[in-house]
DNA sequence: CAAACTTAATAGTATTACTATTATATTTGC
DNA sequence: GCAAATATAATAGTAATACTATTAAGTTTG
């Protein structure tokens, strides 16, 4: 019943590890489904407890708040993506191909990974798309950062930055560019579904990939160190 | 007492126009200050009513919900930015200079515009930075879009896109690139304050401008139409 | 087989995001 | 200048939320 995958979410992110019991796995899997269905704002442990025929207080023995539950999903996602990134670029030498594969990974629609029965990765991606920026856009961000809630996200950004720097080690804004791409992938996908005027109909993975790969490659390869002082 | 500026927020965004009375202006100005202080999540009309020595129900005669109040601020901001954009590029011929000025506008820290005593534009920018993506990242987005709540935002994106297209009319992802830049400006500023590992310390306006100007210019001028099919 | 732990059931609390009602004060139209 | 309309204040109330606390029954483990 317990995962073979090395997706590890640290102890700060739960009271009792949900993947340590069947009930916990049910909380996770059904919690994800419910959050996908009704959104973070309307999601609560009472509704979830009804869905799984348990009680609110039981769920509170696993997660101290719905916020912590969201952070659990958030860290799970980035841990899983980090593992996927390592796989995607393993044994590939050419820097541009490595970048291309990395961008493909972050822009592609994920399918459910059937080795984990307690997480539907496709739903997880959709939930993270909509809810993830709410993890940091709050007054509690500094506190939560100290608790390590953003560790796996920062880790992923760092690992992806390394790939950019292989192409141009002198590009100075590597982390900013990567975090821009990552956040924007979610926004562009969301916009194409709900506010299409803000995009150019790049709902398909291929177009998303083309847009971000070119943006990234052109930006890092053509960076002009004297650009700041250039006058037009 | 009433504004000279042509910042017009449409009737869907309030019950009673706040800039039509002194109390309304107080709700606006103090509401903005309070939201900046405690964040959207902790902000409510009860606290605001206490701050202005009025009552909750009175505030509800101006705005039907705190969500609508946020949308009011959001639309006010984009209306104001649109006006600023028009000013920034007026009578400038050279496309690159126009782009440079536009990027400067969106990346710069705003100072309070003293002609409006009911809105501190510097605080508004900070509030929009943190809270604006919460306007669309919700299950209500389609409904709110139909009500026209995103009209001024989409307008600004369109106007900025036009400036990109003057440089390369064949660049296909003009709206996506602009919305990416706009959203990312807020994120980068936020990250440099709270999650600096996700950026390269681009807290200063100059660096933000350099990062985004180059990203934008290199992406549109070097776009390779056959990039999709290129194999590495 | 007793101790420890997990879960379920129930109850309770402070806060939130409103709605409703009434009374008083202020503005406006004729 | 006064009645009618409107704005505001004061108060009360509601359903839902995000929890905490308590107890009891069931299950696991050493």
Coordinates of C-alpha atoms (C1' of nucleotides) in Angstrom, one line a residue:
Chain A
X1 CA 0.0 0.0 0.0
X2 CA 2.8 2.4 0.7
X3 CA 4.7 4.2 -2.1
X4 CA 7.7 2.9 -3.9
X5 CA 8.4 6.4 -5.2
X6 CA 10.9 8.6 -3.4
X7 CA 8.5 11.5 -3.0
X8 CA 9.2 12.7 0.5
X9 CA 7.4 15.5 2.2
X10 CA 9.0 16.7 5.4
X11 CA 7.6 16.3 8.9
X12 CA 6.7 20.0 9.2
X13 CA 3.9 19.5 6.7
X14 CA 1.7 17.2 8.6
X15 CA 0.9 16.0 12.1
X16 CA 0.6 12.4 11.2
X17 CA 2.0 11.3 7.9
X18 CA -1.0 10.6 5.6
X19 CA 0.8 7.9 3.6
X20 CA 1.3 5.9 6.8
X21 CA -2.3 4.7 7.0
X22 CA -5.2 3.8 4.8
X23 CA -7.3 6.6 6.3
X24 CA -4.5 9.0 5.7
X25 CA -4.3 8.0 2.0
X26 CA -8.0 8.5 1.8
X27 CA -7.7 12.0 3.3
X28 CA -5.0 12.8 0.7
X29 CA -6.7 11.3 -2.4
X30 CA -10.2 12.4 -1.6
X31 CA -8.9 15.8 -0.3
X32 CA -7.2 16.4 -3.6
X33 CA -10.4 15.5 -5.5
X34 CA -12.5 17.7 -3.4
X35 CA -10.1 20.6 -3.7
X36 CA -10.1 20.3 -7.4
X37 CA -13.8 20.2 -7.5
X38 CA -14.7 23.1 -5.3
X39 CA -11.5 25.2 -5.0
X40 CA -9.4 26.1 -1.9
X41 CA -11.9 28.8 -0.7
X42 CA -14.8 26.4 -0.4
X43 CA -12.8 23.4 0.7
X44 CA -12.9 22.5 4.3
X45 CA -12.3 19.5 6.6
X46 CA -16.0 19.2 7.4
X47 CA -16.9 18.6 3.8
X48 CA -13.9 16.3 3.4
X49 CA -14.9 14.3 6.5
X50 CA -18.4 13.8 5.1
X51 CA -16.9 12.6 1.8
X52 CA -14.8 10.0 3.4
X53 CA -17.3 9.1 6.1
X54 CA -15.1 10.2 9.0
X55 CA -15.1 13.2 11.2
X56 CA -13.5 16.6 11.2
X57 CA -11.4 16.0 14.3
X58 CA -9.9 12.9 12.8
X59 CA -8.7 14.8 9.8
X60 CA -7.2 17.4 12.2
X61 CA -5.0 14.6 13.6
X62 CA -3.3 14.4 10.2
X63 CA -3.2 18.1 9.3
X64 CA -3.3 21.1 11.6
X65 CA -5.1 23.3 9.1
X66 CA -6.3 23.3 5.5
X67 CA -3.4 25.6 4.8
X68 CA -1.0 23.0 5.9
X69 CA -2.9 20.5 3.7
X70 CA -2.4 22.7 0.7
X71 CA 1.3 23.0 1.6
X72 CA 1.5 19.3 1.7
X73 CA 0.2 19.0 -1.8
X74 CA 2.4 21.9 -2.9
X75 CA 5.5 20.2 -1.6
X76 CA 4.4 16.8 -2.9
X77 CA 4.1 18.3 -6.4
X78 CA 7.5 19.9 -6.4
X79 CA 9.2 16.9 -5.0
X80 CA 7.6 14.8 -7.7
X81 CA 8.5 17.3 -10.4
X82 CA 12.1 17.4 -9.2
X83 CA 12.3 13.6 -9.5
X84 CA 10.8 13.9 -13.0
X85 CA 13.3 16.6 -13.9
X86 CA 16.2 14.4 -12.9
X87 CA 14.9 11.6 -15.0
X88 CA 14.2 13.9 -18.0
X89 CA 17.7 15.2 -18.3
X90 CA 19.7 12.1 -17.1
X91 CA 22.4 11.1 -19.5
X92 CA 21.7 14.0 -21.9
X93 CA 24.8 15.9 -22.7
X94 CA 23.8 18.7 -25.0
X95 CA 22.8 21.8 -23.0
X96 CA 20.1 22.9 -25.4
X97 CA 18.5 19.5 -25.5
X98 CA 18.6 19.4 -21.7
X99 CA 16.8 22.8 -21.6
X100 CA 14.3 21.6 -24.2
X101 CA 13.5 18.5 -22.2
X102 CA 13.2 20.5 -19.0
X103 CA 10.8 23.0 -20.6
X104 CA 8.8 20.2 -22.1
X105 CA 8.4 18.7 -18.6
X106 CA 7.2 21.9 -17.0
X107 CA 4.8 22.8 -19.8
X108 CA 3.2 19.4 -20.4
X109 CA -0.1 18.2 -19.1
X110 CA 0.7 15.5 -16.6
X111 CA -1.0 12.1 -16.7
X112 CA -1.8 10.2 -13.5
X113 CA 1.1 8.2 -12.3
X114 CA -0.4 4.9 -11.5
X115 CA 2.2 3.8 -9.0
X116 CA 0.7 6.2 -6.5
X117 CA -2.9 5.3 -5.8
X118 CA -3.3 8.1 -3.3
X119 CA -2.4 11.0 -5.6
X120 CA -3.8 11.6 -9.0
X121 CA -1.0 13.7 -10.5
X122 CA -3.2 15.1 -13.2
X123 CA -5.6 16.6 -10.6
X124 CA -2.6 17.7 -8.5
X125 CA -1.2 19.7 -11.4
X126 CA -4.5 21.4 -11.9
X127 CA -4.9 22.2 -8.2
X128 CA -1.3 23.5 -8.1
X129 CA -2.0 25.6 -11.2
X130 CA -4.9 27.4 -9.5
X131 CA -3.9 27.4 -5.8
X132 CA -0.1 27.4 -5.5
X133 CA 0.5 31.1 -5.6
X134 CA -1.9 31.4 -2.6
X135 CA 0.7 29.6 -0.6
X136 CA 3.1 32.5 -0.7
X137 CA 0.8 35.5 -1.4
X138 CA -0.1 35.9 2.3
X139 CA 1.1 37.8 5.3
X140 CA 2.3 34.5 6.8
X141 CA 4.9 33.9 4.0
X142 CA 8.0 34.7 6.1
X143 CA 6.9 32.6 8.9
X144 CA 6.1 29.7 6.6
X145 CA 9.3 30.1 4.8
X146 CA 11.2 29.7 8.1
X147 CA 9.3 26.5 8.7
X148 CA 10.7 25.2 5.4
X149 CA 7.3 25.1 3.6
X150 CA 8.9 26.3 0.4
X151 CA 12.0 24.2 0.5
X152 CA 11.1 21.8 -2.3
X153 CA 9.9 24.5 -4.5
X154 CA 13.1 26.5 -4.1
X155 CA 15.0 23.3 -4.7
X156 CA 13.3 22.7 -8.0
X157 CA 13.9 26.3 -9.1
X158 CA 17.6 25.9 -8.3
X159 CA 17.9 22.6 -10.2
X160 CA 16.3 24.1 -13.3
X161 CA 18.5 27.2 -13.0
X162 CA 21.5 25.0 -13.2
X163 CA 20.3 23.8 -16.6
X164 CA 20.0 27.3 -17.9
X165 CA 23.5 28.2 -16.7
X166 CA 25.0 25.4 -18.7
X167 CA 24.0 27.3 -21.8
X168 CA 25.1 30.7 -20.7
X169 CA 26.9 30.9 -17.4
X170 CA 27.1 34.6 -17.6
X171 CA 23.3 35.2 -17.7
X172 CA 22.7 37.0 -14.4
X173 CA 19.0 36.5 -13.9
X174 CA 18.8 32.7 -14.0
X175 CA 16.6 32.3 -10.9
X176 CA 14.3 35.1 -11.8
X177 CA 13.9 33.7 -15.3
X178 CA 13.1 30.2 -14.0
X179 CA 10.6 31.4 -11.4
X180 CA 9.0 33.6 -14.1
X181 CA 8.6 30.6 -16.4
X182 CA 7.3 28.3 -13.7
X183 CA 4.7 30.7 -12.4
X184 CA 3.7 31.8 -15.9
X185 CA 3.2 28.3 -17.2
X186 CA 0.4 28.0 -14.6
X187 CA -1.0 31.4 -15.4
X188 CA -1.0 30.9 -19.2
X189 CA -2.7 27.6 -18.9
X190 CA -5.3 29.1 -16.5
X191 CA -5.8 32.2 -18.8
X192 CA -6.3 30.1 -21.9
X193 CA -9.2 28.3 -20.1
X194 CA -10.8 31.4 -18.4
X195 CA -9.4 34.6 -19.7
X196 CA -8.3 33.8 -23.3
X197 CA -7.8 37.4 -24.2
X198 CA -4.7 37.4 -22.0
X199 CA -3.1 34.7 -24.1
X200 CA -2.7 33.6 -27.7
X201 CA -4.7 30.5 -27.3
X202 CA -1.8 28.5 -26.1
X203 CA -3.8 25.9 -24.5
X204 CA -2.0 23.0 -26.2
X205 CA 1.1 21.7 -24.6
X206 CA 3.1 22.1 -27.8
X207 CA 2.4 25.8 -28.1
X208 CA 3.1 26.4 -24.4
X209 CA 6.4 24.6 -24.9
X210 CA 7.3 26.6 -28.0
X211 CA 6.5 29.9 -26.3
X212 CA 8.5 29.2 -23.1
X213 CA 11.4 27.4 -24.8
X214 CA 12.0 30.2 -27.2
X215 CA 11.5 32.9 -24.5
X216 CA 14.0 31.1 -22.3
X217 CA 16.6 30.3 -25.0
X218 CA 16.5 33.7 -26.7
X219 CA 16.7 35.5 -23.4
X220 CA 19.7 33.7 -22.1
X221 CA 21.7 33.4 -25.3
X222 CA 21.2 37.0 -26.5
X223 CA 21.6 38.7 -23.1
X224 CA 23.4 41.9 -23.6
X225 CA 25.5 42.9 -20.6
X226 CA 25.6 46.5 -21.7
X227 CA 21.8 46.6 -22.3
X228 CA 21.2 48.7 -19.2
X229 CA 23.2 51.5 -20.5
X230 CA 22.2 51.3 -24.1
X231 CA 20.1 54.3 -25.2
X232 CA 17.6 54.2 -27.9
Chain B
X1 CA -13.1 67.0 -3.7
X2 CA -13.8 64.9 -6.7
X3 CA -11.1 63.7 -9.0
X4 CA -9.8 65.5 -12.0
X5 CA -8.2 62.4 -13.3
X6 CA -10.0 60.2 -15.8
X7 CA -9.8 57.1 -13.8
X8 CA -13.2 55.5 -14.3
X9 CA -14.3 52.3 -12.7
X10 CA -17.5 50.9 -14.0
X11 CA -20.8 50.7 -12.2
X12 CA -20.6 46.9 -11.8
X13 CA -17.9 47.4 -9.3
X14 CA -19.8 49.2 -6.6
X15 CA -23.2 49.7 -5.2
X16 CA -22.7 53.4 -4.6
X17 CA -19.7 55.1 -6.2
X18 CA -17.2 55.7 -3.4
X19 CA -15.8 58.8 -5.0
X20 CA -19.2 60.4 -4.8
X21 CA -19.1 61.2 -1.1
X22 CA -16.6 62.0 1.6
X23 CA -17.5 58.8 3.5
X24 CA -17.0 56.8 0.3
X25 CA -13.6 58.3 -0.2
X26 CA -12.8 57.5 3.4
X27 CA -13.9 53.9 2.8
X28 CA -11.6 53.8 -0.2
X29 CA -8.5 55.4 1.3
X30 CA -8.7 53.8 4.7
X31 CA -9.8 50.4 3.1
X32 CA -6.6 50.5 1.0
X33 CA -4.5 51.3 4.0
X34 CA -6.1 48.5 6.0
X35 CA -5.7 46.0 3.3
X36 CA -2.1 46.9 2.8
X37 CA -1.6 46.5 6.6
X38 CA -3.3 43.2 7.3
X39 CA -3.8 41.5 3.9
X40 CA -6.9 40.4 2.0
X41 CA -7.5 37.4 4.2
X42 CA -7.7 39.3 7.5
X43 CA -9.3 42.3 6.0
X44 CA -13.1 42.7 6.6
X45 CA -15.7 45.4 6.7
X46 CA -16.1 45.3 10.4
X47 CA -12.5 46.2 11.0
X48 CA -12.7 48.9 8.3
X49 CA -15.9 50.3 9.9
X50 CA -14.1 50.6 13.2
X51 CA -11.2 52.3 11.6
X52 CA -13.4 55.0 10.0
X53 CA -15.8 55.2 13.0
X54 CA -18.7 54.0 10.9
X55 CA -20.6 50.7 10.7
X56 CA -20.4 47.5 8.7
X57 CA -23.8 48.0 7.1
X58 CA -22.9 51.5 5.9
X59 CA -19.9 50.1 4.1
X60 CA -22.1 47.4 2.6
X61 CA -24.1 50.2 0.9
X62 CA -21.0 51.1 -1.1
X63 CA -19.7 47.6 -1.9
X64 CA -21.6 44.4 -1.9
X65 CA -18.6 42.3 -0.6
X66 CA -15.0 42.5 0.2
X67 CA -14.3 40.7 -3.1
X68 CA -16.0 43.5 -5.0
X69 CA -14.0 46.0 -3.1
X70 CA -10.8 44.2 -4.2
X71 CA -12.0 44.3 -7.8
X72 CA -12.7 48.0 -7.5
X73 CA -9.0 48.5 -6.5
X74 CA -7.8 46.2 -9.2
X75 CA -9.8 48.0 -11.9
X76 CA -8.8 51.4 -10.5
X77 CA -5.1 50.3 -10.7
X78 CA -5.3 49.1 -14.3
X79 CA -7.3 52.2 -15.4
X80 CA -4.6 54.3 -13.9
X81 CA -1.8 52.3 -15.4
X82 CA -3.5 52.5 -18.8
X83 CA -3.6 56.3 -18.5
X84 CA 0.1 56.3 -17.5
X85 CA 1.0 54.1 -20.4
X86 CA -0.6 56.4 -22.9
X87 CA 1.3 59.3 -21.4
X88 CA 4.6 57.4 -21.4
X89 CA 4.6 56.5 -25.1
X90 CA 2.8 59.6 -26.4
X91 CA 4.7 61.2 -29.3
X92 CA 7.5 58.7 -29.2
X93 CA 8.1 57.2 -32.6
X94 CA 10.8 54.6 -32.2
X95 CA 9.3 51.2 -31.4
X96 CA 12.2 50.1 -29.2
X97 CA 12.0 53.3 -27.2
X98 CA 8.3 52.9 -26.8
X99 CA 8.8 49.4 -25.5
X100 CA 11.6 50.6 -23.2
X101 CA 9.3 53.3 -21.7
X102 CA 6.4 50.8 -21.4
X103 CA 8.6 48.3 -19.5
X104 CA 10.0 51.1 -17.4
X105 CA 6.4 52.0 -16.4
X106 CA 5.4 48.5 -15.4
X107 CA 8.6 47.8 -13.5
X108 CA 8.9 51.0 -11.6
X109 CA 7.9 51.6 -8.0
X110 CA 5.1 54.0 -8.1
X111 CA 4.9 57.2 -6.0
X112 CA 1.7 58.5 -4.6
X113 CA -0.1 60.7 -7.1
X114 CA -1.1 63.7 -5.0
X115 CA -4.0 64.7 -7.3
X116 CA -6.0 61.9 -5.8
X117 CA -6.3 62.2 -2.1
X118 CA -8.4 59.1 -1.7
X119 CA -5.9 56.7 -3.2
X120 CA -2.3 56.3 -2.3
X121 CA -0.9 54.8 -5.5
X122 CA 2.2 53.5 -3.9
X123 CA 0.1 51.4 -1.4
X124 CA -2.2 50.4 -4.3
X125 CA 0.7 49.0 -6.2
X126 CA 1.8 47.0 -3.2
X127 CA -1.7 45.7 -2.6
X128 CA -2.2 44.8 -6.3
X129 CA 1.2 43.0 -6.2
X130 CA 0.1 40.7 -3.4
X131 CA -3.6 40.4 -4.0
X132 CA -4.3 40.8 -7.7
X133 CA -3.9 37.2 -8.8
X134 CA -6.5 36.2 -6.2
X135 CA -9.0 38.1 -8.3
X136 CA -8.9 35.5 -11.0
X137 CA -7.6 32.3 -9.3
X138 CA -11.0 31.3 -8.0
X139 CA -14.0 29.2 -9.1
X140 CA -15.9 32.5 -9.7
X141 CA -13.6 33.7 -12.5
X142 CA -15.9 33.0 -15.4
X143 CA -18.9 34.6 -13.7
X144 CA -16.8 37.6 -12.8
X145 CA -15.4 37.8 -16.2
X146 CA -18.9 38.0 -17.7
X147 CA -19.7 40.8 -15.3
X148 CA -16.8 42.8 -16.8
X149 CA -14.6 42.7 -13.7
X150 CA -11.4 42.1 -15.8
X151 CA -12.2 44.6 -18.6
X152 CA -9.6 47.2 -17.7
X153 CA -6.9 44.6 -17.0
X154 CA -7.5 43.0 -20.4
X155 CA -7.5 46.5 -21.9
X156 CA -4.1 47.3 -20.5
X157 CA -2.7 44.0 -21.8
X158 CA -4.0 44.7 -25.2
X159 CA -2.5 48.2 -25.3
X160 CA 0.8 46.9 -24.2
X161 CA 0.7 44.1 -26.8
X162 CA 0.3 46.7 -29.5
X163 CA 3.6 48.2 -28.6
X164 CA 5.3 44.8 -28.9
X165 CA 3.8 44.2 -32.3
X166 CA 5.3 47.4 -33.6
X167 CA 8.7 45.8 -33.2
X168 CA 7.8 42.5 -34.7
X169 CA 4.3 42.1 -36.1
X170 CA 5.0 38.4 -36.8
X171 CA 5.7 37.5 -33.1
X172 CA 2.7 35.2 -32.4
X173 CA 2.6 35.1 -28.6
X174 CA 2.2 38.8 -28.0
X175 CA -0.6 38.6 -25.4
X176 CA 1.0 35.7 -23.6
X177 CA 4.3 37.5 -23.4
X178 CA 2.7 40.6 -22.0
X179 CA 0.6 38.9 -19.5
X180 CA 3.7 36.9 -18.5
X181 CA 5.6 40.0 -17.9
X182 CA 2.9 41.8 -16.0
X183 CA 2.2 39.0 -13.6
X184 CA 5.8 38.2 -13.2
X185 CA 6.8 41.8 -12.3
X186 CA 4.6 41.4 -9.2
X187 CA 6.0 38.0 -8.4
X188 CA 9.6 39.0 -8.8
X189 CA 9.1 42.0 -6.6
X190 CA 7.4 39.9 -4.0
X191 CA 10.0 37.1 -4.2
X192 CA 12.8 39.5 -3.7
X193 CA 11.2 40.7 -0.5
X194 CA 10.1 37.3 0.9
X195 CA 11.6 34.4 -1.0
X196 CA 14.9 35.8 -2.4
X197 CA 16.2 32.4 -3.5
X198 CA 13.6 32.5 -6.3
X199 CA 15.2 35.7 -7.8
X200 CA 18.6 37.3 -8.4
X201 CA 18.0 40.1 -6.0
X202 CA 16.3 42.2 -8.5
X203 CA 14.6 44.3 -5.9
X204 CA 15.7 47.5 -7.5
X205 CA 13.6 49.0 -10.3
X206 CA 16.6 49.3 -12.6
X207 CA 17.4 45.6 -12.5
X208 CA 13.8 44.6 -12.8
X209 CA 13.6 46.8 -15.9
X210 CA 16.7 45.4 -17.4
X211 CA 15.6 41.8 -16.8
X212 CA 12.1 42.3 -18.3
X213 CA 13.2 44.6 -21.1
X214 CA 15.8 42.2 -22.4
X215 CA 13.6 39.2 -21.9
X216 CA 10.9 40.9 -23.9
X217 CA 13.1 42.4 -26.7
X218 CA 15.2 39.2 -27.2
X219 CA 12.1 37.1 -27.3
X220 CA 10.2 39.1 -29.9
X221 CA 13.2 40.0 -32.1
X222 CA 14.7 36.6 -32.2
X223 CA 11.6 34.5 -32.5
X224 CA 12.2 31.6 -34.8
X225 CA 9.1 30.5 -36.6
X226 CA 10.6 27.1 -37.3
X227 CA 11.7 26.6 -33.7
X228 CA 9.0 24.1 -33.0
X229 CA 10.3 21.7 -35.6
X230 CA 14.0 22.2 -34.9
X231 CA 15.6 19.2 -33.4
X232 CA 18.6 19.4 -31.1
Chain C
dC1 C1' -3.4 -8.6 28.1
dA2 C1' -2.6 -4.0 29.4
dA3 C1' -1.0 0.2 27.6
dA4 C1' -0.9 3.2 23.9
dC5 C1' -2.8 4.9 20.1
dT6 C1' -6.5 5.7 16.6
dT7 C1' -10.9 6.9 15.3
dA8 C1' -15.7 8.4 15.8
dA9 C1' -19.2 11.1 17.9
dT10 C1' -20.5 15.1 19.9
dA11 C1' -20.3 19.7 21.5
dG12 C1' -18.6 24.1 21.8
dT13 C1' -16.2 28.8 20.4
dA14 C1' -14.8 32.9 18.2
dT15 C1' -14.9 34.9 13.9
dT16 C1' -16.6 35.9 9.3
dA17 C1' -19.4 37.6 5.8
dC18 C1' -23.1 38.9 5.4
dT19 C1' -28.7 40.5 5.9
dA20 C1' -32.5 42.9 8.2
dT21 C1' -34.6 46.5 10.9
dT22 C1' -35.3 50.7 12.8
dA23 C1' -34.2 55.4 14.1
dT24 C1' -32.0 59.5 13.2
dA25 C1' -29.7 62.8 10.4
dT26 C1' -28.9 65.1 6.0
dT27 C1' -29.9 66.4 1.4
dT28 C1' -32.9 67.6 -2.4
dG29 C1' -36.8 68.9 -5.1
dC30 C1' -40.7 71.7 -5.5
Chain D
dG1 C1' -39.4 76.2 3.9
dC2 C1' -41.0 71.8 4.2
dA3 C1' -42.0 67.1 2.7
dA4 C1' -39.9 63.3 0.6
dA5 C1' -36.0 60.8 -0.4
dT6 C1' -31.8 59.3 0.9
dA7 C1' -27.7 58.3 3.9
dT8 C1' -25.9 56.9 8.1
dA9 C1' -25.7 54.7 12.6
dA10 C1' -26.9 51.4 15.9
dT11 C1' -28.3 47.1 16.9
dA12 C1' -29.4 42.4 16.1
dG13 C1' -29.3 38.2 13.9
dT14 C1' -27.7 34.1 10.8
dA15 C1' -25.3 30.4 8.5
dA16 C1' -20.9 29.0 7.8
dT17 C1' -16.0 28.5 8.9
dA18 C1' -11.9 27.0 11.2
dC19 C1' -10.9 25.3 14.5
dT20 C1' -10.5 23.0 20.0
dA21 C1' -12.0 19.9 23.6
dT22 C1' -13.9 15.8 25.6
dT23 C1' -15.2 11.3 25.8
dA24 C1' -15.8 6.7 24.5
dA25 C1' -15.1 2.8 21.7
dG26 C1' -12.1 0.1 18.8
dT27 C1' -7.5 -1.5 17.2
dT28 C1' -2.6 -2.3 17.5
dT29 C1' 1.6 -3.3 19.8
dG30 C1' 5.1 -4.7 23.1

